[in-house]
CSV table of C-alpha atoms in Angstrom, one decimal:
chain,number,residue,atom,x,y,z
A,1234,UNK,CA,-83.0,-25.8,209.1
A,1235,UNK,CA,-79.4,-25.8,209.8
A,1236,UNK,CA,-77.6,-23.1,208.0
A,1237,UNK,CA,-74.1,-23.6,206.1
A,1238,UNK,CA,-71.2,-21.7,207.1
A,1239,UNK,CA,-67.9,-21.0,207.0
A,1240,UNK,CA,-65.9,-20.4,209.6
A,1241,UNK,CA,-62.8,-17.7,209.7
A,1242,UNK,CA,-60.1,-18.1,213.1
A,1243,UNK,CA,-58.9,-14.9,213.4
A,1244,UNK,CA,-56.1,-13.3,216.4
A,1245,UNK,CA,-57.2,-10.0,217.9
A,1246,UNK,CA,-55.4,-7.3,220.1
A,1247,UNK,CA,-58.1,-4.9,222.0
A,1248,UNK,CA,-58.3,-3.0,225.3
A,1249,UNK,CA,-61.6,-4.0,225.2
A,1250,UNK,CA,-63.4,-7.4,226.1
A,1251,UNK,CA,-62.4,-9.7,223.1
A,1252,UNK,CA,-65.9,-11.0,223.2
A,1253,UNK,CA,-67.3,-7.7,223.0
A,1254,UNK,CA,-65.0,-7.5,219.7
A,1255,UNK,CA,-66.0,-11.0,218.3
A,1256,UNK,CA,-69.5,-9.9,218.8
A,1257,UNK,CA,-68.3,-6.5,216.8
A,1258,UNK,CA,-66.7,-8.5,214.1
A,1259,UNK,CA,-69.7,-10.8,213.5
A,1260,UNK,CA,-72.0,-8.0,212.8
A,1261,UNK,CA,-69.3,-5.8,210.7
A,1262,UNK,CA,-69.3,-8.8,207.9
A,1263,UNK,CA,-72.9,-10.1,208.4
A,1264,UNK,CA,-76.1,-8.4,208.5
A,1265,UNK,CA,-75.1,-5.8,211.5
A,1266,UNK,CA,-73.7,-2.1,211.9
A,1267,UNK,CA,-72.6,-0.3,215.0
A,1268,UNK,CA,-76.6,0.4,216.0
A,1269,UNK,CA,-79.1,-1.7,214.8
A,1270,UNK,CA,-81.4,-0.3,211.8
A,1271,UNK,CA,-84.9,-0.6,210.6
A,1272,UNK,CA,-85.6,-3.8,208.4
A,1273,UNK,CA,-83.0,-5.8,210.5
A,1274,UNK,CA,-85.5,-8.1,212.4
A,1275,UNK,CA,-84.8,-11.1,214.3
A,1276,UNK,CA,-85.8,-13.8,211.3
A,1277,UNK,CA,-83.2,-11.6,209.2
A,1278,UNK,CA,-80.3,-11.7,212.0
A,1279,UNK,CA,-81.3,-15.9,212.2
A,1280,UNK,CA,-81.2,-16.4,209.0
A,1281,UNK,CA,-78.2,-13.7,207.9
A,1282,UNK,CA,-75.9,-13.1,211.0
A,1283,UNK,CA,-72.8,-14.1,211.6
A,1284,UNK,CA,-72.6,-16.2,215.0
A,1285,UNK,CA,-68.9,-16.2,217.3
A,1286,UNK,CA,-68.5,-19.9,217.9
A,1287,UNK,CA,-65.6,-19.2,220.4
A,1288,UNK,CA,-63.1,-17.2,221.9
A,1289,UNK,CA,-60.0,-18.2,223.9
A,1290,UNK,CA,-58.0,-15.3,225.8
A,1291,UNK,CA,-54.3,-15.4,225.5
A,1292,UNK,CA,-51.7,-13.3,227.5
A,1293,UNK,CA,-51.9,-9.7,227.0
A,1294,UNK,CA,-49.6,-7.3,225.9
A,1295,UNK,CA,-47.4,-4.7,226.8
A,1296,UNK,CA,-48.2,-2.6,223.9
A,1297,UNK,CA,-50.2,-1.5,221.2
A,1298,UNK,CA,-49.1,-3.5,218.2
A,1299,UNK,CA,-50.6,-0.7,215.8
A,1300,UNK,CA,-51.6,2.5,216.4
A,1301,UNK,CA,-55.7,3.5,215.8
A,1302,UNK,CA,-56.6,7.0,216.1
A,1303,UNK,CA,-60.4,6.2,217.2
A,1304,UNK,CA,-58.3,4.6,220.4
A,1305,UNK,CA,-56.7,7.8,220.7
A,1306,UNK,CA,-60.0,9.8,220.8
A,1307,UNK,CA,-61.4,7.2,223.4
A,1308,UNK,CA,-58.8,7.2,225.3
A,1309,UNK,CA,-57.7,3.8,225.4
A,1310,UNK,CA,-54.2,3.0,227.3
A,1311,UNK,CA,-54.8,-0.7,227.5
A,1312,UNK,CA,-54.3,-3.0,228.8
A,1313,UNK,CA,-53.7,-4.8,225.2
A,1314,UNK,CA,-55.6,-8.1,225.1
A,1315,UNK,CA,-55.3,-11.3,222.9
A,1316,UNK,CA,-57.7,-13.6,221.9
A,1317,UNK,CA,-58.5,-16.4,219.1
A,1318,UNK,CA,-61.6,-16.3,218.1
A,1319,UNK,CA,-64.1,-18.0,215.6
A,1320,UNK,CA,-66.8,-16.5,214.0
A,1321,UNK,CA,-69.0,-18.9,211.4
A,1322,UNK,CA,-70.4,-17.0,208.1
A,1323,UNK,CA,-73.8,-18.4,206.8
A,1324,UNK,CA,-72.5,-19.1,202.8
A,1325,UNK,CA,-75.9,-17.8,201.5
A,1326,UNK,CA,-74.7,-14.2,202.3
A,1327,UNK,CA,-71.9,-14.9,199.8
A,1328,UNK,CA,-72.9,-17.2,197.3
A,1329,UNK,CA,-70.3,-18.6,194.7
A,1330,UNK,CA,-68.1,-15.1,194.8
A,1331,UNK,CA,-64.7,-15.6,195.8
A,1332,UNK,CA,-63.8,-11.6,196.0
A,1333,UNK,CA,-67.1,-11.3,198.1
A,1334,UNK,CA,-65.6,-14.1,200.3
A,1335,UNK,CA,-62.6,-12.9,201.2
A,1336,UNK,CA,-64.1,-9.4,201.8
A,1337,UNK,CA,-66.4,-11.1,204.5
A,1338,UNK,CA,-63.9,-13.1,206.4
A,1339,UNK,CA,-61.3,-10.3,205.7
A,1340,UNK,CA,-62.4,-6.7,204.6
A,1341,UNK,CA,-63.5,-3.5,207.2
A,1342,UNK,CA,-62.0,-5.8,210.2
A,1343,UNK,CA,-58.5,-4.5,209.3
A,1344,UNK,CA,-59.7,-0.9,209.9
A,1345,UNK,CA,-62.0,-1.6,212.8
A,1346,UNK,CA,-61.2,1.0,215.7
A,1347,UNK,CA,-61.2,-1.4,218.7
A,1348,UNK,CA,-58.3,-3.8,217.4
A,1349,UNK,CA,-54.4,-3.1,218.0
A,1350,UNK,CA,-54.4,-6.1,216.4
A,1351,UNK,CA,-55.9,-8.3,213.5
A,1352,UNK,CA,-55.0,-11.5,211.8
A,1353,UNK,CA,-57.1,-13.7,209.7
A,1354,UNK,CA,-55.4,-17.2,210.3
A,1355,UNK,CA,-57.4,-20.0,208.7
A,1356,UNK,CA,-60.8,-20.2,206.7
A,1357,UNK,CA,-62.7,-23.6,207.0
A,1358,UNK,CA,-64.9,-24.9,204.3
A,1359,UNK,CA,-67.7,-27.3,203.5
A,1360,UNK,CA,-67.2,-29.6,200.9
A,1361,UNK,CA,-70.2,-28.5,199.4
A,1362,UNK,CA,-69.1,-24.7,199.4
A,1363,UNK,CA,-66.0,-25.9,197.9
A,1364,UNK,CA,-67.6,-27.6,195.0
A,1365,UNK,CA,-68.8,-24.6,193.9
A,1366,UNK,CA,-65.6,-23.0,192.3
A,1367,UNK,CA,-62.9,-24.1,189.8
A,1368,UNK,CA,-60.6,-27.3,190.5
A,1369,UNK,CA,-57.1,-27.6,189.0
A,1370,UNK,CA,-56.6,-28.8,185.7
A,1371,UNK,CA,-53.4,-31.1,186.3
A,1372,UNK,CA,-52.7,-30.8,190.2
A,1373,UNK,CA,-50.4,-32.9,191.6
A,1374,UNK,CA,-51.6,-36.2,190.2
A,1375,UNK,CA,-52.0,-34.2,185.7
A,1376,UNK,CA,-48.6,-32.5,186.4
A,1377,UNK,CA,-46.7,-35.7,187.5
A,1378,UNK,CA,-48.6,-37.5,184.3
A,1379,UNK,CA,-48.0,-34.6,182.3
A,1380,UNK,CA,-44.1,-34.9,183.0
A,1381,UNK,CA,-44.1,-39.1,183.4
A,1382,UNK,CA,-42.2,-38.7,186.5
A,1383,UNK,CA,-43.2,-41.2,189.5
A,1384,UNK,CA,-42.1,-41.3,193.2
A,1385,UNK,CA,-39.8,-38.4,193.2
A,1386,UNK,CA,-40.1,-34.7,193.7
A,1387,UNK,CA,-40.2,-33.0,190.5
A,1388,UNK,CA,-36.4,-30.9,190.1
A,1389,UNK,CA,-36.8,-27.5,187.9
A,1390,UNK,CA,-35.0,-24.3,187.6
A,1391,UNK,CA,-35.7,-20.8,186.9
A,1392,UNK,CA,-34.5,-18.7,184.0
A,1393,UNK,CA,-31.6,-16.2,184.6
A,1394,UNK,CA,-30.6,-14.0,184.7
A,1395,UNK,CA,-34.2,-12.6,185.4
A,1396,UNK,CA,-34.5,-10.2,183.1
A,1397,UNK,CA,-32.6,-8.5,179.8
A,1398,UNK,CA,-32.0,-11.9,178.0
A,1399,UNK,CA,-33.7,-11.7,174.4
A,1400,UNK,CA,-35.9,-14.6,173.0
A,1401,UNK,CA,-33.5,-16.5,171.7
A,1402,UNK,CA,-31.2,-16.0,174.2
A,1403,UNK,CA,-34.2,-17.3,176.5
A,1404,UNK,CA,-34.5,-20.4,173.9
A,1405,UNK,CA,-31.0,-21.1,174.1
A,1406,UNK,CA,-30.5,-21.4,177.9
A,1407,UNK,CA,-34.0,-23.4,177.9
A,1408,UNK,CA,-32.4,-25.7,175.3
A,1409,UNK,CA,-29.8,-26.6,177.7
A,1410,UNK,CA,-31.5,-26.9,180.6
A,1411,UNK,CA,-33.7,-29.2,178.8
A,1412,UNK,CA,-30.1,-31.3,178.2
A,1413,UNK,CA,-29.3,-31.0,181.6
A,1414,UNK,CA,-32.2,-32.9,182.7
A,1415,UNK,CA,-34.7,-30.4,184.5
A,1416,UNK,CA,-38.6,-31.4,184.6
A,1417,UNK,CA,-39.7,-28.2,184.6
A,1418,UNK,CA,-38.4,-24.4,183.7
A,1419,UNK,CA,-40.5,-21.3,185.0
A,1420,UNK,CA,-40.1,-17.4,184.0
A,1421,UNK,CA,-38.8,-14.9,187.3
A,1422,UNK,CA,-41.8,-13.4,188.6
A,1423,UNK,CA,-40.6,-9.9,187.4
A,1424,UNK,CA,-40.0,-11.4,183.4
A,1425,UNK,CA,-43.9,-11.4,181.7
A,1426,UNK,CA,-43.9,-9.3,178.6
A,1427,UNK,CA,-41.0,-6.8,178.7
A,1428,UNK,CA,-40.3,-4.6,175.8
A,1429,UNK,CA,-36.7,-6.6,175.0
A,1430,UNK,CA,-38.5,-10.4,175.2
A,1431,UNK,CA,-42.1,-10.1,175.2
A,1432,UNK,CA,-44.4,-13.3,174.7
A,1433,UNK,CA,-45.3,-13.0,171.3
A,1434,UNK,CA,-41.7,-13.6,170.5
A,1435,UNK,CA,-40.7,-15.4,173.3
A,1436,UNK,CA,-43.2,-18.1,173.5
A,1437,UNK,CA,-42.6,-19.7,169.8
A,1438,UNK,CA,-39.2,-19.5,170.1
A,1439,UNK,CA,-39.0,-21.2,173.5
A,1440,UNK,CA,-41.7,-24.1,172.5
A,1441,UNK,CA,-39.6,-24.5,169.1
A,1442,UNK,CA,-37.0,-26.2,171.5
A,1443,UNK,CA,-38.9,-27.8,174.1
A,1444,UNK,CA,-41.1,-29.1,171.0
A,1445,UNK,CA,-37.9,-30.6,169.4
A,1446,UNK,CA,-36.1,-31.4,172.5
A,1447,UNK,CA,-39.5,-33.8,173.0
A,1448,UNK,CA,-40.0,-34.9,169.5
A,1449,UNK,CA,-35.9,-36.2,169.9
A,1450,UNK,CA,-35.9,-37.4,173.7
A,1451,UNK,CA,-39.8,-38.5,174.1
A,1452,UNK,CA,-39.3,-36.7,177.5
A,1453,UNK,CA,-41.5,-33.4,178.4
A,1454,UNK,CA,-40.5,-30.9,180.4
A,1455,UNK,CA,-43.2,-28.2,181.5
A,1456,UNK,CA,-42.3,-24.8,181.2
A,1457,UNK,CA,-44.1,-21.8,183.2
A,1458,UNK,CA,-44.4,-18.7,181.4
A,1459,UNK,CA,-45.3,-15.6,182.9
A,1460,UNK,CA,-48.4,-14.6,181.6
A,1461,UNK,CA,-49.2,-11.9,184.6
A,1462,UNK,CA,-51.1,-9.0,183.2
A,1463,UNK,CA,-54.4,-7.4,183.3
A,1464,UNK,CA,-57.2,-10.4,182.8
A,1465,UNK,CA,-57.8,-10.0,178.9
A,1466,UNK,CA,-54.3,-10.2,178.5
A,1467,UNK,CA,-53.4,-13.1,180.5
A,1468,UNK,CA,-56.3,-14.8,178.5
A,1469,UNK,CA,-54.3,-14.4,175.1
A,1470,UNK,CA,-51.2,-14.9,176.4
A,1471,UNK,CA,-52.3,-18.5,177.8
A,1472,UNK,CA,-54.0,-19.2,174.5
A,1473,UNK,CA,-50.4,-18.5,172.8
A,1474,UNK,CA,-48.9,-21.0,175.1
A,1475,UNK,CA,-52.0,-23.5,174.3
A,1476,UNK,CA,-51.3,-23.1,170.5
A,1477,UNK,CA,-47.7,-23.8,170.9
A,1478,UNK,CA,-47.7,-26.9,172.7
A,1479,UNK,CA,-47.3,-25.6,176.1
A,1480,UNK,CA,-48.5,-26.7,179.4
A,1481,UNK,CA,-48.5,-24.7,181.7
A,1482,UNK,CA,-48.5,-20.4,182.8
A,1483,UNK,CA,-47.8,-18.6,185.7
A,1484,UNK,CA,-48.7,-15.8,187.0
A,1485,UNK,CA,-48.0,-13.2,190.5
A,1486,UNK,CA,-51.3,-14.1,192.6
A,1487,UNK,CA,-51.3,-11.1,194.8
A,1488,UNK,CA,-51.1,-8.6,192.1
A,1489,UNK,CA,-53.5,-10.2,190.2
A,1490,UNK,CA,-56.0,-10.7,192.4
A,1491,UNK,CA,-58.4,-13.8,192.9
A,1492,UNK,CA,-61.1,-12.0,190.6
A,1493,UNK,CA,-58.3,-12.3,187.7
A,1494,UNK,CA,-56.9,-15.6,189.0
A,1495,UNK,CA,-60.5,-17.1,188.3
A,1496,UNK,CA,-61.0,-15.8,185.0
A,1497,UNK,CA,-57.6,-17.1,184.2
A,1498,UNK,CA,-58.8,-20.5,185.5
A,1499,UNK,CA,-61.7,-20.8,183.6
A,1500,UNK,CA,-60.6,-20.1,180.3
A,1501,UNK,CA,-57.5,-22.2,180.0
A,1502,UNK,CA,-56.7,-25.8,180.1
A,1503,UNK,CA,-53.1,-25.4,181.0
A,1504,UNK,CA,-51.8,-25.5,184.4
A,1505,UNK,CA,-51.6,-22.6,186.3
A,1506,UNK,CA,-48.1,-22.2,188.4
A,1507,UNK,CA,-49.2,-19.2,191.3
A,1508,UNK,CA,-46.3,-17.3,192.1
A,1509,UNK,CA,-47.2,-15.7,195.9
A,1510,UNK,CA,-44.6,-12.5,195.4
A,1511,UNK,CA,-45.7,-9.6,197.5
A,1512,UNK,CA,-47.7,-12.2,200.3
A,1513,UNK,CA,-44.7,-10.9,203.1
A,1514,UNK,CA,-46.6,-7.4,202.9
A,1515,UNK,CA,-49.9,-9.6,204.1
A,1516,UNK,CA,-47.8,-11.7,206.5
A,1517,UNK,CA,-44.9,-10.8,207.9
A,1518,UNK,CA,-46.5,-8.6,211.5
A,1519,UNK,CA,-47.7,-11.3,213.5
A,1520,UNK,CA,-50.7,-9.4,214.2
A,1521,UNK,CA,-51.6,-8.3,210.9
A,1522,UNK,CA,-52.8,-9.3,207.6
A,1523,UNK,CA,-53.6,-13.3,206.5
A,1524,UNK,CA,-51.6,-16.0,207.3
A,1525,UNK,CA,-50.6,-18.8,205.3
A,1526,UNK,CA,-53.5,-21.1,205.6
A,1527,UNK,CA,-56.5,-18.9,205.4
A,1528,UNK,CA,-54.0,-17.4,202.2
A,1529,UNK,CA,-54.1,-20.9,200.8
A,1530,UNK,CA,-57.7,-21.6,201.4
A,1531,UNK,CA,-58.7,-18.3,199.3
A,1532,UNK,CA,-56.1,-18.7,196.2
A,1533,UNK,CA,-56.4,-22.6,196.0
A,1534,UNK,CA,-60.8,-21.9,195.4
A,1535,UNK,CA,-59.1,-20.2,191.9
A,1536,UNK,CA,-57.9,-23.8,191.1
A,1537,UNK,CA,-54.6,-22.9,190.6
A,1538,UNK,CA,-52.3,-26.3,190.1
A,1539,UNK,CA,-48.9,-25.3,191.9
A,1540,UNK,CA,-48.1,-23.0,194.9
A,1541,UNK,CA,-45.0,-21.5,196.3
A,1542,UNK,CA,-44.6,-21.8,199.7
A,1543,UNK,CA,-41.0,-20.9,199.9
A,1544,UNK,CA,-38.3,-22.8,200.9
A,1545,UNK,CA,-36.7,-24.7,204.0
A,1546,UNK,CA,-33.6,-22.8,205.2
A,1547,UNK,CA,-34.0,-20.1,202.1
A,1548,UNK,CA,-33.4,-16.2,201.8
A,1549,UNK,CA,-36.7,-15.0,202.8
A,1550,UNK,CA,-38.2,-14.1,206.4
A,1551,UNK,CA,-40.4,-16.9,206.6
A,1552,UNK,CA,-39.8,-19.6,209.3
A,1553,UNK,CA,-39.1,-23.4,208.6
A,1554,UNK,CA,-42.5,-24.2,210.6
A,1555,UNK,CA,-44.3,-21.5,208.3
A,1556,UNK,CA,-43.3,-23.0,204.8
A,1557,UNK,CA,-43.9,-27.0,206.8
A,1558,UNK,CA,-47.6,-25.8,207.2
A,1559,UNK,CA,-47.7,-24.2,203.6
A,1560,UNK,CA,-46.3,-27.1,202.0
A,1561,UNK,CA,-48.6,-30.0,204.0
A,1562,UNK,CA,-51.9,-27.8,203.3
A,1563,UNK,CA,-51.2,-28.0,199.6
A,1564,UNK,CA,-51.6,-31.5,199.9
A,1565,UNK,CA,-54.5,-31.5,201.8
A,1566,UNK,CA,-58.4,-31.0,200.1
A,1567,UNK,CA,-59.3,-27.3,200.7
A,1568,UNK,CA,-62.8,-28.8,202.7
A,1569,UNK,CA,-62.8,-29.8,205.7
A,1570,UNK,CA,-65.1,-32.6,205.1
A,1571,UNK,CA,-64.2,-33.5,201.9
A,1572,UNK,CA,-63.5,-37.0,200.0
A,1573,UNK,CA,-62.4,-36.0,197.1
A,1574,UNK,CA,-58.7,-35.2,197.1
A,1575,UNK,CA,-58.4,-33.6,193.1
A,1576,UNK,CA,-58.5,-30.3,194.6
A,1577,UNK,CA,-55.1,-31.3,196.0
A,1578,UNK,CA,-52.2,-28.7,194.4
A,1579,UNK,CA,-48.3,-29.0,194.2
A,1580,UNK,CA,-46.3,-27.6,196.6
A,1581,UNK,CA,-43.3,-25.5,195.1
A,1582,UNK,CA,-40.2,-25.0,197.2
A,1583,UNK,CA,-38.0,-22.2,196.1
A,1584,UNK,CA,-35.5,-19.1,196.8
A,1585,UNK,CA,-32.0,-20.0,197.2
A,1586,UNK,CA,-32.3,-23.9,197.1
A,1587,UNK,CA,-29.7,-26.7,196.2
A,1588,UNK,CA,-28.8,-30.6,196.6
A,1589,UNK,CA,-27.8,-29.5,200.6
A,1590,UNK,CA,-31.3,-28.2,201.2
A,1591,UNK,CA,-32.9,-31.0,200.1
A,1592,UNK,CA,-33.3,-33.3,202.8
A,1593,UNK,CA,-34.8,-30.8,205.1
A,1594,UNK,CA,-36.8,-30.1,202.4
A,1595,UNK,CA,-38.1,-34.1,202.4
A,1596,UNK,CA,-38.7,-33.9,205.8
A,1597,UNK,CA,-40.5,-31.2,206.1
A,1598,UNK,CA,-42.7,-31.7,203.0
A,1599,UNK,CA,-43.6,-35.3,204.2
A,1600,UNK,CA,-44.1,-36.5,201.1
A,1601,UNK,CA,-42.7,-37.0,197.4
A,1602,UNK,CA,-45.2,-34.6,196.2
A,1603,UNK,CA,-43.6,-31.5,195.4
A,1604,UNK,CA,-41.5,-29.2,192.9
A,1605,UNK,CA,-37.8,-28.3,194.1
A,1606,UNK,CA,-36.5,-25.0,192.3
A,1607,UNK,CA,-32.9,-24.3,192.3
A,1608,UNK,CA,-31.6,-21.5,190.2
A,1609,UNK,CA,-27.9,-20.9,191.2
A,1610,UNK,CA,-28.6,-24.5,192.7
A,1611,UNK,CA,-28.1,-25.8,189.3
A,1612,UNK,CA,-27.2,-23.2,187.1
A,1613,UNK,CA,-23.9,-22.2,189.0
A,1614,UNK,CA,-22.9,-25.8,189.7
A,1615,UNK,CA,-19.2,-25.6,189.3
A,1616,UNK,CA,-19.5,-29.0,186.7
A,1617,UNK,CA,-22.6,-27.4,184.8
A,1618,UNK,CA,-26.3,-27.5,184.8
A,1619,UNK,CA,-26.2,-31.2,184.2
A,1620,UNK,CA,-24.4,-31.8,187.3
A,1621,UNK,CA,-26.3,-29.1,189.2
A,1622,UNK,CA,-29.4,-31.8,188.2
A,1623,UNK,CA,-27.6,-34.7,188.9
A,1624,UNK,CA,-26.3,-33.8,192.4
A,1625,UNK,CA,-29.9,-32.8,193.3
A,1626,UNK,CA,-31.0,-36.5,192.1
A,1627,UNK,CA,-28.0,-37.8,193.8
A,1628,UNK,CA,-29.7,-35.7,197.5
A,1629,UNK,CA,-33.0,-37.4,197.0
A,1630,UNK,CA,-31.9,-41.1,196.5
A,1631,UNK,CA,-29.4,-40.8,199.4
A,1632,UNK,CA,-31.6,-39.2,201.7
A,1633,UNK,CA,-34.6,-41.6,200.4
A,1634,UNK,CA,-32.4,-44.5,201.4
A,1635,UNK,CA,-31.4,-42.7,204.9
A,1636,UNK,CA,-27.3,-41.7,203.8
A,1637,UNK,CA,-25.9,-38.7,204.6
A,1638,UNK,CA,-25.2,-36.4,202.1
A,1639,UNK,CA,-21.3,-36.3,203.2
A,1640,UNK,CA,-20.7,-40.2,203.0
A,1641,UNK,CA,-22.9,-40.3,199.7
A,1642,UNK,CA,-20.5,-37.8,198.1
A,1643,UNK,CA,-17.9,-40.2,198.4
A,1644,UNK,CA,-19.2,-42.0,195.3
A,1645,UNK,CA,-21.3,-39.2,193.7
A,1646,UNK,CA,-18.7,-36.5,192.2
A,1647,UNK,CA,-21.6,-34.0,191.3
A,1648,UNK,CA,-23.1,-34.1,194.8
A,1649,UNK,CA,-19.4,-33.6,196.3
A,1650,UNK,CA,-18.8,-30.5,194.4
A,1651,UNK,CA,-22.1,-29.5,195.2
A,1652,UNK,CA,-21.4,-29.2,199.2
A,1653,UNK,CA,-18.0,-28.3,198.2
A,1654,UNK,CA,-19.4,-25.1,196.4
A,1655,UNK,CA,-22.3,-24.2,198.0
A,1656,UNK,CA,-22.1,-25.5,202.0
A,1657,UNK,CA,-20.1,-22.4,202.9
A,1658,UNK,CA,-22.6,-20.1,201.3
């Protein structure tokens, strides 16, 4: 009987042979221990262990990349060796338990003595694995319905400043955003219920405009609110939203937790909006922590809707080809093997965007299929928030048709004081 697994691609550092290690990491997060014990037979290794499918030596280093005191004790000096490796993980040692699956293709490996080095870099699923956990509610395809907006990326903005503003104060600057044109408005990951706006005020009074500016225009526009909290919380919080009208929540992934994240899922029909804040303390040493995809594979299985991959060009550390490969595996299924493409989420590029970004932004997202957030790209528009909308409208249908921005300006004012404003920034 062939087993069903998963399969976790990791990158190693070691003085030792790396497929001594792979054969170390395999028993760690199966069925094994470092000796073997009574009641671990062979029919319970063939039907429980993990099995290395491969493992592909690299160049070695010069150093360490992290210190390990049991290397110290053993007297380790190197030299430091790399390796990609595979290991597959029978899914009947996890079961439908998305904090258990992350501790198996994750967990004690950080903290494993014979690594300098340890980075979880994808996780592979089976379809049938992946039916087994929560789908969005809107995705890409509900959101774009949701908003009646075809064949263009969806243009939104964030409120600011990001924290201090009262609830009306907050309703008011929604209100004109909403006349400025934006599809969608989203809290700052550090706003969810402070003391001087907190969502039992702000909530009504923000959905009393959106709710009239809908009723008046017969246009939507979706607006995240931070809901971020401990898990009881974030349910009534939602179920405000839900009662007011809304559509969608967000909420900070990593200090949340997938645990949270799923109950979150499960007992709201609104969108969820996953805000990845924190993930550059999982990502940023390139021989540490979880990188983007195997990030993406975890967190989508909570069937969130939208995902932040940050942006082309922005203010954070992240390179262009790392936000490319965020933004193109949000629009791919989760499974390997799957046919069903509703598990498909919407890519959010954000931090420090405007109209200029834009058509890198196109390029790299290959695809109309995404949210573009400017803040100051709209908000500080030296013409207003309308024109801040406009000019990014004005990017999309030049670049669509193949004009550069600079020649398009000539007969788009909003877009020329755009790159007036902002190139030299």
């Amino acid at each position: 009987m062939t087993r069903e697994t998963i399969t976790a691609d990791y990158l190693i550092e070691t003085p030792l042979d790396p497929e001594t290690v792979a054969g170390i990491m395999a028993g760690e997060q199966s069925c094994g221990t470092f000796v073997r014990v009574a009641g671990e037979t062979d029919e319970l290794r063939l039907r429980a262990a993990a099995q290395v499918m491969s493992v592909e030596e690299l160049e070695p280093a010069g150093e360490a990349s992290l210190p390990s005191s049991y290397m110290e004790r053993k007297g380790y000096t190197g030299p430091w060796r790399r390796a990609k490796i595979r290991i597959a993980y029978p899914t009947a040692n996890i079961g439908a338990n998305l904090p258990t699956l992350a501790s198996t293709v994750a967990g004690n490996l950080y903290d494993l003595g014979e690594v300098s080095g340890l980075r979880l870099v994808d996780v592979t699923l089976p379809a049938s694995y992946r039916a087994r956990f929560e789908m969005p509610k809107l995705g890409v395809e509900g959101t774009r319905k949701s908003l009646n907006v075809k064949d263009r990326p969806l243009f939104g903005t964030i409120v600011k400043p990001n924290v201090g503003l009262s609830p009306s104060e907050i309703a008011d600057l929604v209100s004109m955003m909403c006349e400025a044109g934006v599809d969608f408005i989203k809290d700052d990951e550090i706003c969810a219920n402070p003391d001087h706006a907190p969502l039992a005020e702000r909530v009504p009074a923000v959905m009393a405009v959106i709710r009239a500016y809908r009723e008046r225009t017969g246009r939507n526009v979706l607006m995240a609110f931070n809901v971020t909290d401990e898990t009881d919380a974030m349910r009534r919080h939602a179920d405000l939203v839900a009662q007011e009208g809304g559509d969608c929540v967000m909420a900070s992934l990593n200090w949340c937790g997938l645990s949270a994240m799923q109950s979150l899922r499960k007992s709201t029909p609104l969108a969820i909006h996953a805000h990845r804040n924190g993930y550059g303390a999982l990502s940023r040493h390139p021989l540490l922590g979880i990188g983007v995809e195997a990030y993406l594979a975890l967190y989508r299985l909570a069937g969130i809707d939208h995902l932040h991959v940050h942006g082309i060009g922005g203010k954070f550390s992240d390179s262009d080809d790392e936000v490319v490969t965020a933004g193109r595996r949000c629009l791919q299924p989760v499974a390997v093997d799957a046919r069903d493409t509703s598990d498909l989420v919407m890519p959010v590029y954000s931090s420090g965007q405007w109209a200029g970004t834009l058509p890198a932004t196109m390029k790299a997202a290959g695809s109309s299929d995404f949210m573009f957030l400017a803040g100051g790209g709209i908000l500080a528009h030296p013409e207003g928030p309308a024109a801040g909308v406009a000019s990014l409208r004005q990017a999309y249908e030049a670049t669509a048709e193949g004009i550069e921005l600079d020649r398009a300006a000539e007969e788009y004012p909003e877009l020329a004081a755009a790159l007036a404003f902002y190139g030299g920034r």
